[in-house]
């Protein structure tokens, strides 16, 4: 376990998820540190995305607890359902297979992310309908925040293009920017580097590091790309067959024989990637 | 168009001699009689529902015109029956067999043509386009038969008469008519043939393959176009049988009957879990029984309201119907 | 077959192939029509069915199929392998997009002037009122289907609720149209929420059948609850609308008498025209405004990806319910107008065909496009009137037109989407990217 309680943002304890007879996640416990980048790795089918879906409320865990610490307050995520996790607990996520709103522009995607703030400002639509100045000011702030993130991911010039028309790498970054527009405390990224080339992957590293440094957002990520995991993670949790088999710094994990065995058993290429990824 | 749903009650009285006295309703015999009537009605719904469910399974669209295909089947059965009788044919079993084959063949061609004209050009289009096209086709078919055969109800004299008395007590008889026996037996026989077709034959395998993944099926040498056409042909043929059974049971057809029957059968398909073949039959029986029982014990006016309300209630608790596969949300 | 990349090769026509195809079509049509057209049945004087043959008509139909099929096949070969998609050249499609910008103001000005231009033509005024009613219904349903992507096959239920609410409130409590109108809208949106609750979890075709069932339930209840609704006989003598209390009749305190002009029944028609125009424009204005507000964006986001919406903290339940309620409210307004215009309502006006017609208007217009919906309503209702001369063939032609229009433009007349907010320049978004929603 890394750090003491005040230092952690997320505490997963004895998390178990069963689908019928299949145990996808079995008594998994780990912590994610505040202002830290925690990586969840493991071979295909290890149950990583299931853990994510439990944390972000898409699945209801069979048993176990998931605690999110906001200052002194603790929120039991396993008791909140779907949208409340993003709205009240401020946990944002991206998806393995990008889920943007393809028919809406990049800017609109980021505006939708600020829905709850804008809904309040629009007086549940009524103030907005009559064009109240307070709503207009809020809308302008929302556009400014969106523009800020579009600049940050280098898509300002394409703000008015449909999200579905953007190149794959841009879509990945836009999805992260959209999650950031909800101003989350914890950002969960499901394989953010999947399908990216080396250059895009490096740019992603930079973006995530700057999010941690400048926004102070804690990040939890699932990743197969070891160059990303090893380079930016502060803490790595390794899963196999639904259980945790190792955790520690990237260095510790890389040298752990159990990890190497798990990857060797699953996929030779990935095992080699783990072993060869220096720095 | 209002109130036409009452056509499903007409003619039934000739087989159901149950007086609706309040004390009759409390009898076991009365319940048994309603059970029989419900199963017969449910069989007809089930036969139509299979067409909906098959098409939905393979192309993922609601074939709104299917109810009208059923209506066309009823008309063709009626016309071929009239011709055979006027030619002097008297052997009822022979007439029925010929009528069955003719109406199945011609109605199947209607199913094929509808798919070819209205659905195939829209196969890979947006989901609502084929649905609207199907609604348009439904208007075309019902209006076509109105124009071709007139708007008035076409009655036929009872073709099959007689029946059996299963039980009798204190002047109340539970009866099953020969028509009811024929309807149920035909349905069961067709279901067996159909199950065999889907599970054991090359065509059935192709159909199941297309249901899973059309692109992959095509890559493996399945003729997707032909398989989909055959799905419509089989669905239409079953609807034709249902049309003929309807004609035999109720003794009438009209150009409008496809709409109500279609909606009920589609409700049955959804209730059972759309895409599931046993589900369609189960849903058909459920709708048939709900309607009959509601009419018998509560009010005949609200039987359709009951059927639709139960559908809504079932879907609230089982969002994919009774036998439908639960939809796993992939995130 | 002709080579696609050699223009001169395109003109090679394969007559033999076309002939074979036409012969096959003719054979199919012979089988199809043999019994249904070749034989005509009718109940004879004694109630016994009789039949007679109509082989002339049958032969005519088969011949027509043969010729038609031959012509279509030759035209298709002549146009090249791209076939029907080339029937609408890109320039025409661009033209439609360009005209789209000029069309709304032109259309609006023309609409405003309709009662002036056609003052003496009662038929045209009536037709215009009918078209505007459907424009309003289309715009109302557009919120549910076009924006939120929830398939609603029972929209007519809210139209009925609005109409009956007005009729009952006005005849029972003697309330004026202007009091009843908001009440009718409110009641309809209440029913919208009631429908919304059970269907929240449902997707796709399950949603479709439940909304359809809901529409049928409402209609059946109206038919059977005779003590309240008058059953199949409907509600007669519904009060006509007044101009804020001033009736539009030839009484002493009527509008004509007060203004000192000669009474004419056209006054009321013109008034009704501007009333429905005002209601429709209100619907349009509110919808356009809502699209640019967070709620409207959430509707569209819901259509695009519901899972992503939840991950962003959007309450999809209330978002769906507001869409249903808003759409239903506009339907209720239209219903109240319908009742006051007709002066008589019965369940026959609220059948599934109406729902299908309104849905067709929305889909044909291009889901989500306000202009497209207006044009589609004009085309469908106007076109339907054009075929009035065809009498019994009217629905046949109408149904065929629906099929052909869907094949021609599956994404509707105006398929692209305009963004609701932009930084530099609003680019229209191609319909290929815009999702249809799961409902």
Short mmCIF file of N, CA and C in Angstrom, two decimals, chain C residues 241-387:
data_model
loop_
_atom_site.label_atom_id
_atom_site.label_comp_id
_atom_site.label_asym_id
_atom_site.label_seq_id
_atom_site.Cartn_x
_atom_site.Cartn_y
_atom_site.Cartn_z
N UNK C 241 -62.21 29.28 -30.99
CA UNK C 241 -61.33 30.19 -30.26
C UNK C 241 -61.81 31.63 -30.41
N UNK C 242 -61.43 32.45 -29.44
CA UNK C 242 -61.80 33.85 -29.51
C UNK C 242 -60.54 34.68 -29.53
N UNK C 243 -60.66 35.88 -30.05
CA UNK C 243 -59.52 36.79 -30.07
C UNK C 243 -59.52 37.49 -28.71
N UNK C 244 -58.91 36.84 -27.73
CA UNK C 244 -58.87 37.34 -26.35
C UNK C 244 -60.26 37.76 -25.87
N UNK C 245 -61.21 36.85 -26.03
CA UNK C 245 -62.54 37.10 -25.52
C UNK C 245 -63.52 37.58 -26.57
N UNK C 246 -63.02 38.08 -27.67
CA UNK C 246 -63.93 38.58 -28.72
C UNK C 246 -64.21 37.43 -29.69
N UNK C 247 -65.45 36.95 -29.77
CA UNK C 247 -65.73 35.86 -30.69
C UNK C 247 -65.63 36.31 -32.15
N UNK C 248 -65.32 35.32 -33.01
CA UNK C 248 -65.20 35.66 -34.44
C UNK C 248 -66.44 35.18 -35.17
N UNK C 249 -67.60 35.66 -34.72
CA UNK C 249 -68.83 35.25 -35.42
C UNK C 249 -69.63 36.50 -35.80
N UNK C 250 -70.83 36.27 -36.31
CA UNK C 250 -71.59 37.43 -36.76
C UNK C 250 -72.57 37.94 -35.70
N UNK C 251 -72.24 37.67 -34.42
CA UNK C 251 -73.09 38.19 -33.35
C UNK C 251 -72.79 39.69 -33.15
N UNK C 252 -73.55 40.28 -32.23
CA UNK C 252 -73.42 41.73 -32.05
C UNK C 252 -72.10 42.14 -31.42
N UNK C 253 -71.58 41.27 -30.55
CA UNK C 253 -70.29 41.63 -29.96
C UNK C 253 -69.14 40.90 -30.64
N UNK C 254 -69.39 40.35 -31.83
CA UNK C 254 -68.34 39.68 -32.59
C UNK C 254 -67.32 40.68 -33.12
N UNK C 255 -66.22 40.15 -33.61
CA UNK C 255 -65.12 41.01 -34.06
C UNK C 255 -65.56 41.92 -35.20
N UNK C 256 -66.30 41.33 -36.15
CA UNK C 256 -66.72 42.11 -37.32
C UNK C 256 -67.58 43.29 -36.90
N UNK C 257 -68.55 43.01 -35.98
CA UNK C 257 -69.44 44.08 -35.53
C UNK C 257 -68.67 45.17 -34.80
N UNK C 258 -67.73 44.75 -33.98
CA UNK C 258 -66.97 45.73 -33.20
C UNK C 258 -66.10 46.60 -34.09
N UNK C 259 -65.54 45.97 -35.13
CA UNK C 259 -64.69 46.76 -36.04
C UNK C 259 -65.51 47.53 -37.06
N UNK C 260 -66.78 47.23 -37.08
CA UNK C 260 -67.65 47.89 -38.03
C UNK C 260 -67.47 47.45 -39.46
N UNK C 261 -66.95 46.20 -39.62
CA UNK C 261 -66.83 45.70 -40.99
C UNK C 261 -67.82 44.58 -41.20
N UNK C 262 -68.01 44.23 -42.44
CA UNK C 262 -68.98 43.20 -42.76
C UNK C 262 -68.44 41.83 -42.34
N UNK C 263 -69.29 41.03 -41.74
CA UNK C 263 -68.85 39.73 -41.26
C UNK C 263 -68.57 38.79 -42.44
N UNK C 264 -67.52 38.01 -42.28
CA UNK C 264 -67.25 36.98 -43.28
C UNK C 264 -66.68 35.77 -42.54
N UNK C 265 -67.12 34.55 -42.91
CA UNK C 265 -66.58 33.37 -42.23
C UNK C 265 -65.08 33.22 -42.44
N UNK C 266 -64.55 33.88 -43.47
CA UNK C 266 -63.11 33.78 -43.73
C UNK C 266 -62.29 34.38 -42.59
N UNK C 267 -62.89 35.35 -41.88
CA UNK C 267 -62.15 35.95 -40.76
C UNK C 267 -61.65 34.89 -39.81
N UNK C 268 -62.54 33.93 -39.52
CA UNK C 268 -62.14 32.93 -38.54
C UNK C 268 -61.04 32.04 -39.11
N UNK C 269 -61.17 31.72 -40.41
CA UNK C 269 -60.15 30.87 -41.03
C UNK C 269 -58.79 31.58 -40.97
N UNK C 270 -58.79 32.86 -41.29
CA UNK C 270 -57.54 33.62 -41.28
C UNK C 270 -56.99 33.66 -39.86
N UNK C 271 -57.90 33.86 -38.91
CA UNK C 271 -57.47 33.88 -37.52
C UNK C 271 -56.84 32.54 -37.13
N UNK C 272 -57.52 31.45 -37.51
CA UNK C 272 -56.98 30.12 -37.20
C UNK C 272 -55.62 29.93 -37.86
N UNK C 273 -55.50 30.44 -39.07
CA UNK C 273 -54.23 30.32 -39.78
C UNK C 273 -53.11 30.97 -38.99
N UNK C 274 -53.35 32.21 -38.56
CA UNK C 274 -52.28 32.89 -37.82
C UNK C 274 -52.07 32.28 -36.44
N UNK C 275 -53.13 31.71 -35.91
CA UNK C 275 -52.99 31.04 -34.61
C UNK C 275 -52.04 29.85 -34.70
N UNK C 276 -52.29 28.99 -35.69
CA UNK C 276 -51.42 27.81 -35.80
C UNK C 276 -50.03 28.22 -36.25
N UNK C 277 -49.95 29.24 -37.08
CA UNK C 277 -48.63 29.73 -37.48
C UNK C 277 -47.85 30.22 -36.26
N UNK C 278 -48.56 30.96 -35.40
CA UNK C 278 -47.90 31.45 -34.18
C UNK C 278 -47.45 30.30 -33.30
N UNK C 279 -48.33 29.29 -33.15
CA UNK C 279 -47.97 28.14 -32.31
C UNK C 279 -46.78 27.38 -32.89
N UNK C 280 -46.81 27.22 -34.21
CA UNK C 280 -45.72 26.49 -34.85
C UNK C 280 -44.41 27.27 -34.70
N UNK C 281 -44.48 28.59 -34.90
CA UNK C 281 -43.26 29.38 -34.77
C UNK C 281 -42.75 29.38 -33.33
N UNK C 282 -43.68 29.34 -32.39
CA UNK C 282 -43.27 29.24 -30.99
C UNK C 282 -42.51 27.93 -30.76
N UNK C 283 -43.08 26.85 -31.29
CA UNK C 283 -42.41 25.55 -31.18
C UNK C 283 -41.01 25.63 -31.76
N UNK C 284 -40.93 26.23 -32.94
CA UNK C 284 -39.65 26.33 -33.62
C UNK C 284 -38.67 27.16 -32.80
N UNK C 285 -39.14 28.29 -32.33
CA UNK C 285 -38.25 29.18 -31.58
C UNK C 285 -37.74 28.49 -30.32
N UNK C 286 -38.67 27.85 -29.59
CA UNK C 286 -38.26 27.18 -28.35
C UNK C 286 -37.26 26.07 -28.66
N UNK C 287 -37.54 25.29 -29.71
CA UNK C 287 -36.65 24.19 -30.03
C UNK C 287 -35.26 24.69 -30.40
N UNK C 288 -35.22 25.76 -31.21
CA UNK C 288 -33.92 26.30 -31.61
C UNK C 288 -33.17 26.80 -30.38
N UNK C 289 -33.90 27.47 -29.50
CA UNK C 289 -33.26 27.95 -28.27
C UNK C 289 -32.76 26.78 -27.42
N UNK C 290 -33.63 25.78 -27.26
CA UNK C 290 -33.27 24.65 -26.41
C UNK C 290 -32.03 23.92 -26.92
N UNK C 291 -31.92 23.85 -28.24
CA UNK C 291 -30.76 23.16 -28.81
C UNK C 291 -29.46 23.81 -28.36
N UNK C 292 -29.50 25.12 -28.17
CA UNK C 292 -28.28 25.83 -27.80
C UNK C 292 -28.08 25.92 -26.30
N UNK C 293 -29.03 25.37 -25.57
CA UNK C 293 -28.90 25.34 -24.12
C UNK C 293 -28.36 23.98 -23.70
N UNK C 294 -27.85 23.89 -22.46
CA UNK C 294 -27.27 22.61 -22.04
C UNK C 294 -28.25 21.44 -22.20
N UNK C 295 -29.53 21.68 -21.96
CA UNK C 295 -30.47 20.56 -22.04
C UNK C 295 -30.53 20.01 -23.47
N UNK C 296 -30.56 20.94 -24.45
CA UNK C 296 -30.62 20.50 -25.84
C UNK C 296 -29.36 19.78 -26.26
N UNK C 297 -28.22 20.30 -25.80
CA UNK C 297 -26.96 19.62 -26.12
C UNK C 297 -26.94 18.24 -25.50
N UNK C 298 -27.50 18.14 -24.28
CA UNK C 298 -27.54 16.82 -23.63
C UNK C 298 -28.42 15.87 -24.43
N UNK C 299 -29.53 16.39 -24.98
CA UNK C 299 -30.38 15.53 -25.83
C UNK C 299 -29.58 14.97 -26.99
N UNK C 300 -28.89 15.88 -27.66
CA UNK C 300 -28.14 15.42 -28.83
C UNK C 300 -27.01 14.48 -28.43
N UNK C 301 -26.37 14.77 -27.29
CA UNK C 301 -25.30 13.91 -26.82
C UNK C 301 -25.86 12.53 -26.49
N UNK C 302 -27.07 12.50 -25.96
CA UNK C 302 -27.74 11.25 -25.64
C UNK C 302 -27.96 10.43 -26.91
N UNK C 303 -28.34 11.13 -27.96
CA UNK C 303 -28.54 10.46 -29.24
C UNK C 303 -27.21 9.89 -29.74
N UNK C 304 -26.13 10.63 -29.51
CA UNK C 304 -24.83 10.20 -30.02
C UNK C 304 -24.26 9.04 -29.21
N UNK C 305 -24.30 9.14 -27.89
CA UNK C 305 -23.71 8.09 -27.07
C UNK C 305 -24.19 8.21 -25.63
N UNK C 306 -25.09 7.32 -25.25
CA UNK C 306 -25.66 7.41 -23.91
C UNK C 306 -24.63 7.09 -22.82
N UNK C 307 -23.77 6.09 -23.10
CA UNK C 307 -22.78 5.68 -22.10
C UNK C 307 -21.84 6.84 -21.80
N UNK C 308 -21.39 7.52 -22.85
CA UNK C 308 -20.49 8.65 -22.64
C UNK C 308 -21.18 9.74 -21.83
N UNK C 309 -22.47 9.93 -22.06
CA UNK C 309 -23.22 10.93 -21.29
C UNK C 309 -23.16 10.62 -19.81
N UNK C 310 -23.38 9.35 -19.48
CA UNK C 310 -23.36 8.99 -18.07
C UNK C 310 -21.98 9.20 -17.48
N UNK C 311 -20.95 8.89 -18.25
CA UNK C 311 -19.59 9.07 -17.75
C UNK C 311 -19.28 10.55 -17.53
N UNK C 312 -20.04 11.43 -18.16
CA UNK C 312 -19.80 12.87 -17.98
C UNK C 312 -20.71 13.44 -16.89
N UNK C 313 -21.42 12.58 -16.20
CA UNK C 313 -22.25 13.07 -15.10
C UNK C 313 -23.59 13.61 -15.53
N UNK C 314 -24.02 13.26 -16.73
CA UNK C 314 -25.33 13.73 -17.17
C UNK C 314 -26.40 12.74 -16.71
N UNK C 315 -27.42 13.26 -16.06
CA UNK C 315 -28.51 12.42 -15.61
C UNK C 315 -29.37 12.05 -16.82
N UNK C 316 -29.15 10.85 -17.33
CA UNK C 316 -29.84 10.48 -18.57
C UNK C 316 -31.34 10.31 -18.34
N UNK C 317 -31.71 9.95 -17.13
CA UNK C 317 -33.14 9.78 -16.84
C UNK C 317 -33.89 11.09 -17.04
N UNK C 318 -33.45 12.14 -16.35
CA UNK C 318 -34.18 13.40 -16.49
C UNK C 318 -34.03 13.95 -17.90
N UNK C 319 -32.88 13.71 -18.52
CA UNK C 319 -32.69 14.21 -19.88
C UNK C 319 -33.71 13.59 -20.83
N UNK C 320 -33.90 12.27 -20.70
CA UNK C 320 -34.89 11.60 -21.55
C UNK C 320 -36.30 12.10 -21.23
N UNK C 321 -36.59 12.20 -19.93
CA UNK C 321 -37.94 12.61 -19.55
C UNK C 321 -38.25 14.02 -20.04
N UNK C 322 -37.27 14.93 -19.95
CA UNK C 322 -37.55 16.28 -20.45
C UNK C 322 -37.80 16.26 -21.95
N UNK C 323 -37.06 15.39 -22.67
CA UNK C 323 -37.30 15.31 -24.11
C UNK C 323 -38.73 14.83 -24.38
N UNK C 324 -39.14 13.77 -23.68
CA UNK C 324 -40.50 13.27 -23.87
C UNK C 324 -41.52 14.35 -23.50
N UNK C 325 -41.27 15.02 -22.37
CA UNK C 325 -42.24 16.01 -21.89
C UNK C 325 -42.32 17.19 -22.87
N UNK C 326 -41.18 17.66 -23.36
CA UNK C 326 -41.20 18.80 -24.28
C UNK C 326 -41.92 18.44 -25.57
N UNK C 327 -41.54 17.30 -26.14
CA UNK C 327 -42.20 16.87 -27.37
C UNK C 327 -43.69 16.72 -27.17
N UNK C 328 -44.06 16.10 -26.04
CA UNK C 328 -45.48 15.87 -25.76
C UNK C 328 -46.23 17.18 -25.58
N UNK C 329 -45.56 18.16 -24.97
CA UNK C 329 -46.23 19.45 -24.76
C UNK C 329 -46.60 20.09 -26.09
N UNK C 330 -45.66 20.07 -27.03
CA UNK C 330 -45.98 20.65 -28.34
C UNK C 330 -47.11 19.87 -29.02
N UNK C 331 -47.07 18.54 -28.86
CA UNK C 331 -48.15 17.72 -29.39
C UNK C 331 -49.48 18.11 -28.77
N UNK C 332 -49.45 18.40 -27.47
CA UNK C 332 -50.67 18.80 -26.76
C UNK C 332 -51.20 20.14 -27.27
N UNK C 333 -50.30 21.09 -27.50
CA UNK C 333 -50.72 22.38 -28.08
C UNK C 333 -51.40 22.15 -29.42
N UNK C 334 -50.73 21.34 -30.25
CA UNK C 334 -51.29 21.08 -31.59
C UNK C 334 -52.66 20.43 -31.46
N UNK C 335 -52.79 19.53 -30.48
CA UNK C 335 -54.07 18.85 -30.28
C UNK C 335 -55.17 19.83 -29.89
N UNK C 336 -54.84 20.76 -28.98
CA UNK C 336 -55.83 21.75 -28.57
C UNK C 336 -56.25 22.59 -29.76
N UNK C 337 -55.27 22.95 -30.59
CA UNK C 337 -55.61 23.72 -31.79
C UNK C 337 -56.53 22.91 -32.69
N UNK C 338 -56.17 21.64 -32.88
CA UNK C 338 -56.97 20.78 -33.75
C UNK C 338 -58.43 20.74 -33.28
N UNK C 339 -58.60 20.60 -31.96
CA UNK C 339 -59.95 20.50 -31.42
C UNK C 339 -60.74 21.78 -31.66
N UNK C 340 -60.09 22.92 -31.43
CA UNK C 340 -60.83 24.17 -31.60
C UNK C 340 -61.10 24.47 -33.06
N UNK C 341 -60.22 24.01 -33.92
CA UNK C 341 -60.41 24.25 -35.34
C UNK C 341 -61.54 23.39 -35.87
N UNK C 342 -61.54 22.08 -35.50
CA UNK C 342 -62.54 21.18 -36.02
C UNK C 342 -63.91 21.43 -35.38
N UNK C 343 -63.88 21.78 -34.08
CA UNK C 343 -65.14 21.91 -33.37
C UNK C 343 -65.72 20.56 -33.00
N UNK C 344 -65.07 19.50 -33.46
CA UNK C 344 -65.54 18.15 -33.17
C UNK C 344 -64.34 17.21 -33.20
N UNK C 345 -64.22 16.36 -32.20
CA UNK C 345 -63.13 15.38 -32.27
C UNK C 345 -63.68 14.00 -31.94
N UNK C 346 -63.04 12.99 -32.56
CA UNK C 346 -63.39 11.60 -32.26
C UNK C 346 -62.12 10.78 -32.38
N UNK C 347 -62.15 9.57 -31.81
CA UNK C 347 -60.92 8.77 -31.79
C UNK C 347 -60.35 8.50 -33.19
N UNK C 348 -61.19 8.62 -34.21
CA UNK C 348 -60.72 8.30 -35.56
C UNK C 348 -59.57 9.19 -36.02
N UNK C 349 -59.45 10.36 -35.38
CA UNK C 349 -58.39 11.28 -35.80
C UNK C 349 -57.05 10.93 -35.16
N UNK C 350 -57.04 9.95 -34.27
CA UNK C 350 -55.81 9.71 -33.50
C UNK C 350 -55.34 8.28 -33.64
N UNK C 351 -55.24 7.84 -34.87
CA UNK C 351 -54.84 6.46 -35.12
C UNK C 351 -53.33 6.36 -35.32
N UNK C 352 -52.86 5.13 -35.39
CA UNK C 352 -51.44 4.88 -35.60
C UNK C 352 -50.95 5.53 -36.90
N UNK C 353 -51.84 5.60 -37.89
CA UNK C 353 -51.44 6.22 -39.16
C UNK C 353 -50.96 7.65 -38.97
N UNK C 354 -51.59 8.35 -38.02
CA UNK C 354 -51.15 9.72 -37.76
C UNK C 354 -49.73 9.72 -37.19
N UNK C 355 -49.49 8.83 -36.23
CA UNK C 355 -48.15 8.72 -35.67
C UNK C 355 -47.14 8.42 -36.77
N UNK C 356 -47.49 7.47 -37.62
CA UNK C 356 -46.59 7.08 -38.70
C UNK C 356 -46.34 8.25 -39.63
N UNK C 357 -47.40 9.00 -39.90
CA UNK C 357 -47.27 10.14 -40.81
C UNK C 357 -46.33 11.19 -40.22
N UNK C 358 -46.51 11.50 -38.95
CA UNK C 358 -45.65 12.51 -38.32
C UNK C 358 -44.21 12.01 -38.26
N UNK C 359 -44.06 10.74 -37.93
CA UNK C 359 -42.70 10.18 -37.90
C UNK C 359 -42.07 10.25 -39.29
N UNK C 360 -42.87 9.94 -40.30
CA UNK C 360 -42.36 10.00 -41.67
C UNK C 360 -41.91 11.41 -42.00
N UNK C 361 -42.68 12.40 -41.53
CA UNK C 361 -42.31 13.79 -41.79
C UNK C 361 -40.96 14.10 -41.14
N UNK C 362 -40.77 13.62 -39.91
CA UNK C 362 -39.51 13.90 -39.21
C UNK C 362 -38.34 13.22 -39.90
N UNK C 363 -38.51 11.95 -40.23
CA UNK C 363 -37.40 11.21 -40.83
C UNK C 363 -37.12 11.73 -42.23
N UNK C 364 -38.18 11.98 -42.97
CA UNK C 364 -38.00 12.47 -44.33
C UNK C 364 -37.39 13.86 -44.33
N UNK C 365 -37.74 14.66 -43.35
CA UNK C 365 -37.19 16.01 -43.28
C UNK C 365 -35.71 16.00 -43.00
N UNK C 366 -35.22 14.92 -42.43
CA UNK C 366 -33.83 14.89 -41.99
C UNK C 366 -33.87 15.11 -40.51
N UNK C 367 -33.51 14.08 -39.75
CA UNK C 367 -33.75 14.13 -38.32
C UNK C 367 -32.99 15.29 -37.69
N UNK C 368 -33.73 16.08 -36.96
CA UNK C 368 -33.10 17.19 -36.25
C UNK C 368 -33.15 18.49 -37.01
N UNK C 369 -33.47 18.45 -38.32
CA UNK C 369 -33.47 19.69 -39.09
C UNK C 369 -34.86 20.33 -39.08
N UNK C 370 -34.94 21.56 -38.56
CA UNK C 370 -36.23 22.23 -38.47
C UNK C 370 -36.79 22.55 -39.86
N UNK C 371 -35.91 23.05 -40.73
CA UNK C 371 -36.35 23.39 -42.09
C UNK C 371 -36.80 22.14 -42.83
N UNK C 372 -35.99 21.09 -42.68
CA UNK C 372 -36.31 19.84 -43.37
C UNK C 372 -37.69 19.33 -42.98
N UNK C 373 -38.00 19.41 -41.70
CA UNK C 373 -39.30 18.93 -41.22
C UNK C 373 -40.42 19.76 -41.84
N UNK C 374 -40.22 21.08 -41.91
CA UNK C 374 -41.26 21.93 -42.51
C UNK C 374 -41.46 21.57 -43.97
N UNK C 375 -40.35 21.38 -44.69
CA UNK C 375 -40.47 21.02 -46.11
C UNK C 375 -41.13 19.67 -46.28
N UNK C 376 -40.76 18.73 -45.42
CA UNK C 376 -41.34 17.40 -45.53
C UNK C 376 -42.84 17.43 -45.25
N UNK C 377 -43.24 18.24 -44.27
CA UNK C 377 -44.67 18.33 -43.97
C UNK C 377 -45.41 18.91 -45.17
N UNK C 378 -44.81 19.92 -45.78
CA UNK C 378 -45.42 20.53 -46.96
C UNK C 378 -45.54 19.50 -48.08
N UNK C 379 -44.44 18.75 -48.28
CA UNK C 379 -44.43 17.78 -49.37
C UNK C 379 -45.43 16.65 -49.11
N UNK C 380 -45.43 16.14 -47.88
CA UNK C 380 -46.29 14.98 -47.60
C UNK C 380 -47.76 15.38 -47.61
N UNK C 381 -48.11 16.43 -46.86
CA UNK C 381 -49.52 16.79 -46.75
C UNK C 381 -50.00 17.41 -48.07
N UNK C 382 -49.16 18.29 -48.63
CA UNK C 382 -49.51 18.88 -49.92
C UNK C 382 -49.63 17.82 -51.00
N UNK C 383 -48.64 16.91 -51.00
CA UNK C 383 -48.64 15.84 -52.00
C UNK C 383 -49.87 14.96 -51.84
N UNK C 384 -50.21 14.69 -50.60
CA UNK C 384 -51.35 13.85 -50.31
C UNK C 384 -52.62 14.51 -50.87
N UNK C 385 -52.69 15.85 -50.76
CA UNK C 385 -53.84 16.57 -51.29
C UNK C 385 -53.86 16.53 -52.81
N UNK C 386 -52.66 16.61 -53.41
CA UNK C 386 -52.58 16.56 -54.87
C UNK C 386 -53.20 15.27 -55.40
N UNK C 387 -53.02 14.20 -54.60
CA UNK C 387 -53.53 12.91 -55.05
C UNK C 387 -55.01 12.71 -54.71
#
